[in-house]
Every structure is written in structure tokens, then in C-alpha cells.
């Protein structure tokens, strides 16, 4: 008849809350295990992506508690930033009121799911006792020259009315609203993440169990390139343009050079150029294109000849200087040497503008008529005394050595990773604690005055500039250094600053003296198991790794990585695209809590596919997990009513053997995050129980209790409500305090194949019971091989449960 899931789930959620399930005593002597799910944006109800995340996390928490660990599993809220603010703007509710209402609702839904967390450690990025320390850490970074402000071309989303970090621009579109992102010159705040490019790259190899695709994404984003840097002098002036190349072996093939429209020398070049009007118009047009549009391989490259020449320092040749928007000022040096014979982008540009193409690498040492750029290995030609070298790497090394010897250039490593732009022209964020003094310049607020509070305002909609710039009582202040009137910074911080250190604050959520303690951080971090979406591979995960390394160098902590092991769950798709509140294609769990129950929903998420894979939501799947739980409910109740015997019969022993095989399989798979196979194994075993119950069997009290307890223990981390109810109903217990151990008496079949050999060669075999004696084995041998005369054998070798060998 099934079970009353609503009544049962409410009962056990109240029990776990009353008994402080999930509360962690940091001083416990049990082995430590920090299990952490990424905290959510409270910008709407929980959706199925959240349910998947928190189900996976809760399975690990409950399993590790059963294994005897002192588990720290806290929860909080990424409550500042664009997601929460955009949702508030859409509803017309003030961001604070909207956010705190959503937090209350999402928290209740997490509890309804049955996930246990240490709610005593709850944090929220928008609370003053949290962002006070975000500001303090910002000041520490500023004091150590890791935070700075300067003019720079930035990514501007006109829909969100704010700048975005490079990592928040996906194929030229804003990652939040999908609007086209344009370039804009603004005075902005940055963190010097680029100082850590080498370490962030090299230390990827020190991480524990991280998905290779995530490490690869970070490696590609950091983008290390090795090559040579040298200057090209502008003819008729004292100006020099610095260029970097990863192909020093092609330097003799330079036929033109290109600088970015935003290059720092562009105004000087316009002054020197005979083509001022066209140059100025082109530069203006380039500013209206997004970085993605400028780099896109689909669009034809455009440029303007400055009319100026630059000198190739390796051979003294003069080549034309162009301005083209496919060169970006914030990549490399903002200028490139162009070798069209060996770079397809330069080749297309040269063909379009009828620029010479000079081949300097050839497959067979002969110059060819090129239909496209030649990018393969070959012999150097047209390269003076370097001709004949047949290796990119060797030729590059020799040419770099020559450049260094002649004091023309140097070897250099460059990175794609740019400094992290953290300024946001938004209201709902952590205020940047900096004061602009007419006399002293940029001065950090004094620590004793923190937090710089976000004012309560009604006009929080974004136009050009930050809403805080309109709040006089916030803007106008006094300089902490000299005391004269000054103004506050009116930009707020990127929400990823908040999430770059929250996992440390969980250890000290209520401390008013410090954000965290280095000693305790060293004991509990890095996080043993971090669980979240793969979409955060570059943003949150890279920023958090930088933050830890920066705080280490400042002397605040002694660790170098935030997360030891990472599990990146696949996305839940609905209607063919990622389920997301911002896209409006979410499925709320509320209806399923009501109709099917949390345990059925949890099991479906675990069963629908490997948890690292993205899956399409399907309503029909949850019906299957509901039927499974109903049948299991009936089976456990039926077993509990069987009158115990003094021994087990053969069918009972077979069932116990299968149970122990299931324990072995589930124990292995839960460590490997193979949750879909766990559900499959439990369903298979439940079917065996159904078959077992069709006929009357003899089962001992010990086996009956073991069958119930071990089966429910395997199910408990996955479906904790039903498991707990059945445990109490059948065995009178409320808590699963151990993980099932394998009973070796039941792990293997009761029979084996006895191999009978003569002089080491197999002559016969027979299926016999385990643990038969040597005398019994000899009797079987005499039965199968009557020609054997035992008295004539020199020696008999008996290996228990394996073979019998007669040496004749």
C-alpha cells in the first residue's frame, strides 16, 4: 500500500533538527572531513540543479558520519551581486527584502529535501558581519599592492549597466543576461591575479581528485605562451613598439606590423600619420565592437594603414604599420609582428590589403606559391645564416639567443590571464572601502570603522554610473589620514569576491575579532570534498585559488589551495538548455515534495545518470523511484514479520550472499561518486527480496536483523527519511551509527570448483562445498579418477578451497 511520505519526512526532519544532526564540534577527536556544497544565489526558489547538488552533498555527509568521521558540512548564501539584484529589479522588491525572503524560502526547501547542514555556521554575503571582513581582506590586498585602480578598456554590459570580468563574458555575451558586451574605457579596480599565473598553472598538478576537464579549462584560461619580446622602431621618430611572438623562428618573414586601436601610443601615431581622419574614424568604430566580435574567426579582419613604417630589428627591413581591431591592447603587448606566410589570420589580412607574403619556412627548402599559411614543421629559408634549420623549437632557441646576444630582444613567458576586474557599477554589493582624498589620494578606510555600510536606498536602479554615487550622505566623508573632506568609492565589489573566501568564514561565522584563525584553517582546509557545477570551473574556482595564495603571501593563512578534491556535477537541462532561474526554465521541487516525497526525488536525481554528466529532466523517471521505495517499504515490513528459525536455509543463505555482494559494490561506488549504479544495485537486491518472500523460508534472528539493518543502512544516505522510519519500526532504533561491514561468511558462494591434478596437470574437476578437508577431497578424486592408487603417490599437495595435486 506504500507509505505516508509527508508524515514520515516531516517527522524525521524535526528529529534531525532537534538532535542537532549536522552540527560539527571542531574540537572532536574523530578524524576530520570537510564536505562542502557550493552555496547558492538566493535569487529564487531552489531548482533541480540545486536539488542534485545538495542531494550529492548529503549522501557524502551521512555516509562519512556513518564511517566515523567528524563531518563539517555548512551552508550559506551568495546573497550579494547581479543575480539577486536583477531578480529584485524584476519583482520591484528592494534587494534586501527580496534576498532575505528568498533565503528563508530556500532554507526551508533544503530542509524539506532532508539534507543536513550545520546551520549554526550559516553565513550570508550581504550581512554586515560578513562583508565587514570582505572589506578588511580587500584592504589587506590593497596594502600589499594586490589591489589597484587604473584606466583600462573593460567589458560593458549595457543591459546590466555594469562592467564584467573577462571570465564573465561568454562568446561575447554577458553570462547573466546574454546581452552583447562592448568595450569601454573606465577607471576600475583590479586584483593582481596575473601575479599568480605561473603558480596557478603549476599547482594544478598538486590538486587531489579534480576532473581533468576542469583543470584543462583553467590551464587554457591561464594560457601560458613562451616566446620572444623585442622592439620595432617607428621610422622618423624615437617611438618604439614592443611586440611578443611565440614563433621567433618566423621573424625574418615579417612584412607588416599591427597595433591595437587602444594602444598607449595610438595618439602619437595619429599625430605622425598622414592618414589621420581615416585612422580616427576606424578607432571610434572599433570601440563599439565587443572583444568576441573582434576576435571571431567568422568575420573578415579589417584595418587601416597608418602610412608609417617600422623596422624589423633582425634584418633592418622597413615594413608598414597598421591599426587593426583584431589586436587587443590587453593581450600581449597590444601590438604584433605579422608573418602572413605562417599565420592564417595574417595571411588573410595580407591578401585582403595586398601586402607582401614572404615564406621563411618550407617543407622542402624551396619557396612555394602559398594558397594558405604554411604552419607545419619545415626548413628555414630566407632567414640568412639560420637557413636550413629544420625544427621550430631549435630555430626559435637559436634566434632568441641571437636577439639576446645583440641586445635586441629577450625570451619571455606571457599569459592569457588578465588581472581580475572587480568593480561593479551596481547597488547590491559590498562597498569598496576606499576614500578619495584631494590631498592624500586613494586611502583605505580604517579597520576600526568597518564595515563601510551599504546605505538603504529606494533608487537602486542602474543607469550610467553606480547608484551609490547619488547618495550624498554615503559619498561625502573625511579622509582617515589628514581629516579634510573627501569622497568614498561608489563602485561595489564583484560577487565572486564574496565567494572567494566564504569556506573559511564557516569555521568562525560569529567571530568579531577576526575573519578566521590561521591555526584552525590549517587543521580543516583545504576542503576535503567540494561539490558544485562545472560552470564555475574558471570563475569561482580560479578566483578562490588566487585568493588563498594571496592571503598566504600576506601572512594570514598557511595553506596554498582551497579545495583538495572537487566533484563537478553535470547540469540539469530542461527544454534543451541549462536549467537556470535567470533563463526562466526551472522546475520547482515543491510539487514533488508533495506528490512523491523528498526520498523519491533524491533517488531520481541519483539514478538519472552518472552525476558528472548533464541530463535532461524527465517527469516520468521519478515515478520509478517512487515505486521502488513503496515496494521496499512492503518488503522490509514483510521480513520483520517472519518468525525466526534456529538456522538459515539455502535460499536465505543465497540472499545473504547477495546482500554482502551489494554491500561490497555500494561501498566501492559511493567512494567513487557512482550513485546511479548504487541505486541500480539496491533496486536489483530489492527484487531479490521480493522473490525470496514469495515462498516460506527459514531465517535466523541474526540474519533477519542483519538483512534489515544492512539493507536500510545502504539506502539511508540516499533516502534517509524512509530508511529511518523503517529502522525504528522494525528494530526500534533511530540512528544509523555505522556503515555495514561485509560478512565474509556470506560474501562468496558456498561452493567452489575443486581442481584435481596429477603432476601439476589438470585431470578432473568437481563443484564441492567450501572448507572440505583433504580426506574428503581425496575421496572425490578417487571417485573421479579410479586409476589413482593413493599408496603409490610420492606426495599429495592440497590447497584449501582450490586444488588437489598428486605427485606420482
Short mmCIF file of C-alpha atoms in Angstrom, two decimals, residues 470-798:
data_model
loop_
_atom_site.label_atom_id
_atom_site.label_comp_id
_atom_site.label_asym_id
_atom_site.label_seq_id
_atom_site.Cartn_x
_atom_site.Cartn_y
_atom_site.Cartn_z
CA UNK A 470 23.82 59.69 -5.99
CA UNK A 471 23.76 59.20 -2.20
CA UNK A 472 25.43 62.30 -0.75
CA UNK A 473 25.49 61.06 2.84
CA UNK A 474 27.38 57.97 1.65
CA UNK A 475 29.72 59.73 -0.78
CA UNK A 476 30.82 62.64 1.41
CA UNK A 477 33.19 61.78 4.23
CA UNK A 478 36.53 62.79 5.76
CA UNK A 479 39.97 61.47 4.88
CA UNK A 480 41.14 58.96 7.51
CA UNK A 481 44.69 60.25 7.09
CA UNK A 482 44.52 64.06 7.02
CA UNK A 483 40.89 64.73 8.00
CA UNK A 484 39.91 67.03 5.13
CA UNK A 485 36.64 66.48 3.19
CA UNK A 486 36.87 63.56 0.82
CA UNK A 487 34.63 61.20 -1.16
CA UNK A 488 34.01 57.47 -0.93
CA UNK A 489 34.43 54.95 -3.73
CA UNK A 490 30.95 54.33 -5.14
CA UNK A 491 31.55 51.07 -7.02
CA UNK A 492 30.76 47.79 -5.27
CA UNK A 493 32.67 44.52 -5.49
CA UNK A 494 32.03 41.64 -7.85
CA UNK A 495 30.05 38.92 -6.06
CA UNK A 496 32.89 36.49 -6.79
CA UNK A 497 34.99 38.34 -4.23
CA UNK A 498 32.46 37.27 -1.56
CA UNK A 499 32.55 33.63 -2.66
CA UNK A 500 36.35 33.51 -2.88
CA UNK A 501 36.71 33.09 0.90
CA UNK A 502 33.33 32.02 2.36
CA UNK A 503 34.51 28.46 3.01
CA UNK A 504 36.98 29.90 5.56
CA UNK A 505 34.38 32.02 7.35
CA UNK A 506 32.28 28.91 8.04
CA UNK A 507 34.86 27.97 10.67
CA UNK A 508 34.37 31.29 12.52
CA UNK A 509 30.92 32.56 11.50
CA UNK A 510 30.33 34.67 14.60
CA UNK A 511 33.82 35.97 15.34
CA UNK A 512 34.01 39.73 15.76
CA UNK A 513 37.78 39.80 16.28
CA UNK A 514 38.97 38.28 13.00
CA UNK A 515 37.58 36.69 9.82
CA UNK A 516 39.35 33.39 10.52
CA UNK A 517 42.16 31.84 12.55
CA UNK A 518 45.24 30.56 10.70
CA UNK A 519 45.75 27.57 13.01
CA UNK A 520 42.19 26.25 12.58
CA UNK A 521 42.29 26.97 8.86
CA UNK A 522 45.42 24.83 8.66
CA UNK A 523 43.66 21.99 10.50
CA UNK A 524 40.46 21.94 8.42
CA UNK A 525 41.50 23.20 5.00
CA UNK A 526 41.77 22.54 2.15
CA UNK A 527 38.17 21.33 1.87
CA UNK A 528 38.20 17.53 1.64
CA UNK A 529 35.29 17.31 -0.81
CA UNK A 530 33.88 20.25 -2.77
CA UNK A 531 30.74 19.73 -4.86
CA UNK A 532 29.29 22.10 -7.43
CA UNK A 533 28.58 22.85 -11.07
CA UNK A 534 31.24 22.63 -13.76
CA UNK A 535 30.17 26.10 -14.95
CA UNK A 536 32.25 27.54 -12.10
CA UNK A 537 35.48 25.98 -13.37
CA UNK A 538 37.03 29.30 -14.37
CA UNK A 539 35.18 31.92 -12.34
CA UNK A 540 34.71 30.87 -8.73
CA UNK A 541 37.26 28.06 -8.60
CA UNK A 542 40.09 30.06 -10.18
CA UNK A 543 39.35 33.16 -8.09
CA UNK A 544 39.26 31.11 -4.87
CA UNK A 545 42.61 29.54 -5.69
CA UNK A 546 44.08 33.02 -6.24
CA UNK A 547 42.56 34.35 -3.03
CA UNK A 548 44.10 31.59 -0.91
CA UNK A 549 47.54 32.11 -2.44
CA UNK A 550 47.33 35.88 -1.97
CA UNK A 551 46.22 35.60 1.69
CA UNK A 552 49.03 33.09 2.24
CA UNK A 553 51.62 35.53 0.90
CA UNK A 554 50.21 38.31 3.07
CA UNK A 555 50.73 36.02 6.06
CA UNK A 556 47.10 35.45 7.07
CA UNK A 557 46.95 31.69 6.37
CA UNK A 558 49.36 28.81 5.76
CA UNK A 559 47.60 26.83 3.01
CA UNK A 560 48.06 27.12 -0.76
CA UNK A 561 44.87 25.57 -2.16
CA UNK A 562 41.24 25.90 -1.01
CA UNK A 563 39.80 22.59 -2.26
CA UNK A 564 41.58 19.24 -2.20
CA UNK A 565 39.00 17.15 -4.06
CA UNK A 566 36.41 18.54 -6.44
CA UNK A 567 33.34 16.87 -7.86
CA UNK A 568 31.81 18.83 -10.73
CA UNK A 569 28.23 17.76 -11.19
CA UNK A 570 26.64 17.84 -14.61
CA UNK A 571 23.92 20.36 -15.37
CA UNK A 572 20.19 19.68 -15.33
CA UNK A 573 18.72 20.66 -18.68
CA UNK A 574 15.08 21.37 -19.33
CA UNK A 575 13.71 22.06 -22.76
CA UNK A 576 17.15 21.60 -24.27
CA UNK A 577 19.06 24.21 -22.25
CA UNK A 578 20.60 24.55 -18.80
CA UNK A 579 18.03 24.87 -16.04
CA UNK A 580 18.53 28.36 -14.62
CA UNK A 581 16.49 30.93 -12.74
CA UNK A 582 17.82 33.67 -14.99
CA UNK A 583 16.56 31.78 -18.07
CA UNK A 584 13.15 31.08 -16.53
CA UNK A 585 13.19 27.35 -17.36
CA UNK A 586 13.34 25.93 -13.86
CA UNK A 587 11.32 23.13 -12.32
CA UNK A 588 10.46 23.71 -8.66
CA UNK A 589 10.85 20.78 -6.24
CA UNK A 590 7.83 21.86 -4.17
CA UNK A 591 5.29 19.88 -6.19
CA UNK A 592 7.43 16.75 -5.99
CA UNK A 593 7.85 17.04 -2.23
CA UNK A 594 4.05 16.99 -2.09
CA UNK A 595 3.29 14.30 -4.69
CA UNK A 596 6.24 11.89 -4.49
CA UNK A 597 8.28 12.84 -1.46
CA UNK A 598 11.84 14.02 -0.95
CA UNK A 599 13.29 10.50 -0.91
CA UNK A 600 11.81 9.69 -4.33
CA UNK A 601 13.15 12.98 -5.68
CA UNK A 602 16.60 12.37 -4.22
CA UNK A 603 16.75 8.86 -5.65
CA UNK A 604 15.69 10.02 -9.09
CA UNK A 605 18.49 12.61 -9.14
CA UNK A 606 20.96 9.92 -8.17
CA UNK A 607 19.57 7.37 -10.63
CA UNK A 608 19.06 9.54 -13.73
CA UNK A 609 22.66 9.17 -14.90
CA UNK A 610 26.30 9.49 -13.81
CA UNK A 611 26.34 12.59 -11.61
CA UNK A 612 29.16 14.17 -13.61
CA UNK A 613 27.04 14.07 -16.79
CA UNK A 614 24.46 16.63 -17.83
CA UNK A 615 20.96 15.19 -18.04
CA UNK A 616 17.53 16.20 -19.30
CA UNK A 617 14.80 16.48 -16.68
CA UNK A 618 12.00 13.95 -17.22
CA UNK A 619 8.92 13.70 -15.00
CA UNK A 620 8.45 10.00 -15.73
CA UNK A 621 11.69 9.00 -14.04
CA UNK A 622 10.54 9.90 -10.56
CA UNK A 623 7.62 7.51 -10.86
CA UNK A 624 10.08 4.61 -10.99
CA UNK A 625 11.91 5.63 -7.82
CA UNK A 626 8.60 6.09 -6.02
CA UNK A 627 7.53 2.54 -6.97
CA UNK A 628 10.87 1.19 -5.78
CA UNK A 629 10.51 2.82 -2.36
CA UNK A 630 6.92 1.62 -1.98
CA UNK A 631 7.99 -1.95 -2.75
CA UNK A 632 10.97 -1.71 -0.41
CA UNK A 633 8.64 -0.45 2.33
CA UNK A 634 6.46 -3.52 1.86
CA UNK A 635 9.43 -5.91 1.71
CA UNK A 636 11.14 -4.69 4.89
CA UNK A 637 7.87 -4.82 6.78
CA UNK A 638 7.24 -8.34 5.49
CA UNK A 639 10.69 -9.56 6.51
CA UNK A 640 10.25 -8.12 10.00
CA UNK A 641 7.12 -10.24 10.50
CA UNK A 642 8.78 -13.56 9.57
CA UNK A 643 9.08 -15.86 12.58
CA UNK A 644 12.79 -16.52 13.18
CA UNK A 645 14.21 -20.04 12.87
CA UNK A 646 17.21 -21.56 14.57
CA UNK A 647 19.12 -21.60 11.28
CA UNK A 648 19.14 -20.25 7.74
CA UNK A 649 18.01 -22.39 4.84
CA UNK A 650 19.68 -22.44 1.43
CA UNK A 651 17.53 -19.64 -0.05
CA UNK A 652 18.27 -17.41 2.94
CA UNK A 653 21.99 -18.05 2.57
CA UNK A 654 21.78 -17.15 -1.12
CA UNK A 655 20.00 -13.89 -0.23
CA UNK A 656 22.61 -13.07 2.42
CA UNK A 657 25.38 -13.75 -0.09
CA UNK A 658 23.74 -11.29 -2.49
CA UNK A 659 23.34 -8.75 0.34
CA UNK A 660 27.05 -8.88 1.10
CA UNK A 661 27.94 -8.58 -2.56
CA UNK A 662 25.70 -5.49 -2.63
CA UNK A 663 27.45 -4.06 0.44
CA UNK A 664 30.80 -4.51 -1.30
CA UNK A 665 29.58 -2.90 -4.55
CA UNK A 666 27.81 0.05 -2.87
CA UNK A 667 30.80 0.75 -0.59
CA UNK A 668 33.05 0.98 -3.64
CA UNK A 669 30.67 3.07 -5.72
CA UNK A 670 29.81 5.60 -3.03
CA UNK A 671 33.50 6.46 -2.71
CA UNK A 672 33.68 6.86 -6.48
CA UNK A 673 30.51 9.00 -6.83
CA UNK A 674 28.86 6.29 -8.92
CA UNK A 675 25.48 6.92 -7.35
CA UNK A 676 23.42 5.81 -10.32
CA UNK A 677 24.88 2.30 -10.09
CA UNK A 678 24.22 2.27 -6.34
CA UNK A 679 20.52 2.86 -6.92
CA UNK A 680 20.55 0.18 -9.60
CA UNK A 681 22.21 -2.32 -7.24
CA UNK A 682 19.69 -1.57 -4.48
CA UNK A 683 16.79 -1.99 -6.88
CA UNK A 684 18.22 -5.31 -8.02
CA UNK A 685 18.60 -6.53 -4.46
CA UNK A 686 15.09 -5.38 -3.60
CA UNK A 687 13.81 -7.53 -6.48
CA UNK A 688 15.67 -10.49 -4.98
CA UNK A 689 13.98 -9.81 -1.64
CA UNK A 690 10.60 -9.79 -3.42
CA UNK A 691 11.36 -13.21 -4.94
CA UNK A 692 12.56 -14.52 -1.59
CA UNK A 693 9.31 -13.50 0.08
CA UNK A 694 7.17 -15.45 -2.40
CA UNK A 695 7.93 -18.71 -0.62
CA UNK A 696 8.30 -19.58 3.04
CA UNK A 697 11.93 -19.71 4.16
CA UNK A 698 13.85 -20.37 7.35
CA UNK A 699 15.81 -17.34 8.54
CA UNK A 700 17.68 -16.93 11.80
CA UNK A 701 17.13 -13.95 14.07
CA UNK A 702 20.70 -12.82 13.38
CA UNK A 703 20.30 -12.97 9.60
CA UNK A 704 16.89 -11.30 9.71
CA UNK A 705 18.16 -8.35 11.74
CA UNK A 706 21.30 -8.12 9.63
CA UNK A 707 19.26 -8.17 6.43
CA UNK A 708 17.04 -5.33 7.62
CA UNK A 709 19.79 -3.21 9.18
CA UNK A 710 22.35 -3.59 6.40
CA UNK A 711 19.88 -3.06 3.57
CA UNK A 712 18.46 0.06 5.23
CA UNK A 713 21.97 1.31 6.06
CA UNK A 714 22.93 1.15 2.38
CA UNK A 715 19.78 3.06 1.48
CA UNK A 716 19.99 5.61 4.31
CA UNK A 717 22.39 8.19 2.75
CA UNK A 718 20.28 8.17 -0.41
CA UNK A 719 16.75 8.05 1.05
CA UNK A 720 17.16 8.94 4.74
CA UNK A 721 13.52 9.52 5.74
CA UNK A 722 12.09 6.13 4.73
CA UNK A 723 15.21 4.31 5.95
CA UNK A 724 14.99 5.93 9.39
CA UNK A 725 11.27 5.19 9.69
CA UNK A 726 11.73 1.53 8.80
CA UNK A 727 14.69 1.21 11.16
CA UNK A 728 12.60 2.49 14.04
CA UNK A 729 9.53 0.49 13.02
CA UNK A 730 11.34 -2.86 12.67
CA UNK A 731 14.35 -2.71 15.00
CA UNK A 732 13.36 0.07 17.39
CA UNK A 733 16.40 2.24 16.60
CA UNK A 734 16.51 5.85 15.39
CA UNK A 735 20.09 6.41 14.25
CA UNK A 736 22.31 4.71 11.69
CA UNK A 737 25.60 4.78 13.55
CA UNK A 738 27.76 2.54 11.37
CA UNK A 739 28.33 1.62 7.75
CA UNK A 740 27.62 -2.07 7.02
CA UNK A 741 30.58 -4.41 7.17
CA UNK A 742 30.96 -7.36 4.86
CA UNK A 743 30.31 -10.74 6.46
CA UNK A 744 32.91 -12.90 4.74
CA UNK A 745 30.87 -15.98 5.54
CA UNK A 746 28.30 -14.72 3.07
CA UNK A 747 30.46 -12.78 0.66
CA UNK A 748 31.30 -15.78 -1.55
CA UNK A 749 29.31 -18.72 -2.82
CA UNK A 750 29.24 -21.81 -0.59
CA UNK A 751 30.77 -23.95 -3.33
CA UNK A 752 33.85 -23.89 -5.48
CA UNK A 753 35.45 -25.89 -8.27
CA UNK A 754 37.97 -28.36 -6.85
CA UNK A 755 40.67 -28.89 -9.49
CA UNK A 756 42.33 -32.32 -9.38
CA UNK A 757 45.84 -32.55 -10.86
CA UNK A 758 48.40 -35.29 -11.49
CA UNK A 759 51.98 -33.98 -11.57
CA UNK A 760 50.64 -30.43 -11.89
CA UNK A 761 48.35 -31.10 -14.86
CA UNK A 762 44.58 -30.78 -14.55
CA UNK A 763 42.85 -34.14 -14.92
CA UNK A 764 39.40 -33.50 -13.44
CA UNK A 765 37.27 -31.01 -11.50
CA UNK A 766 34.23 -31.11 -9.28
CA UNK A 767 31.97 -28.49 -7.63
CA UNK A 768 32.26 -29.05 -3.89
CA UNK A 769 31.41 -27.23 -0.66
CA UNK A 770 33.83 -24.71 0.73
CA UNK A 771 36.20 -25.77 3.50
CA UNK A 772 36.09 -29.56 2.78
CA UNK A 773 39.01 -31.45 4.30
CA UNK A 774 41.91 -33.04 2.45
CA UNK A 775 40.47 -36.51 3.22
CA UNK A 776 37.12 -35.51 1.64
CA UNK A 777 38.91 -34.12 -1.41
CA UNK A 778 40.86 -37.41 -1.86
CA UNK A 779 37.60 -39.37 -1.78
CA UNK A 780 36.24 -37.17 -4.61
CA UNK A 781 39.47 -37.72 -6.54
CA UNK A 782 39.24 -41.50 -6.18
CA UNK A 783 35.67 -41.34 -7.40
CA UNK A 784 36.60 -39.29 -10.48
CA UNK A 785 39.97 -40.94 -11.21
CA UNK A 786 39.78 -44.60 -10.16
CA UNK A 787 43.18 -45.26 -11.76
CA UNK A 788 44.86 -43.35 -8.97
CA UNK A 789 46.46 -45.59 -6.36
CA UNK A 790 46.95 -43.41 -3.37
CA UNK A 791 49.63 -45.65 -1.87
CA UNK A 792 51.85 -45.20 -4.98
CA UNK A 793 51.94 -41.40 -4.82
CA UNK A 794 55.11 -39.69 -3.66
CA UNK A 795 53.29 -36.67 -2.30
CA UNK A 796 49.81 -35.11 -2.11
CA UNK A 797 49.51 -31.32 -2.27
CA UNK A 798 46.18 -29.92 -1.01
#
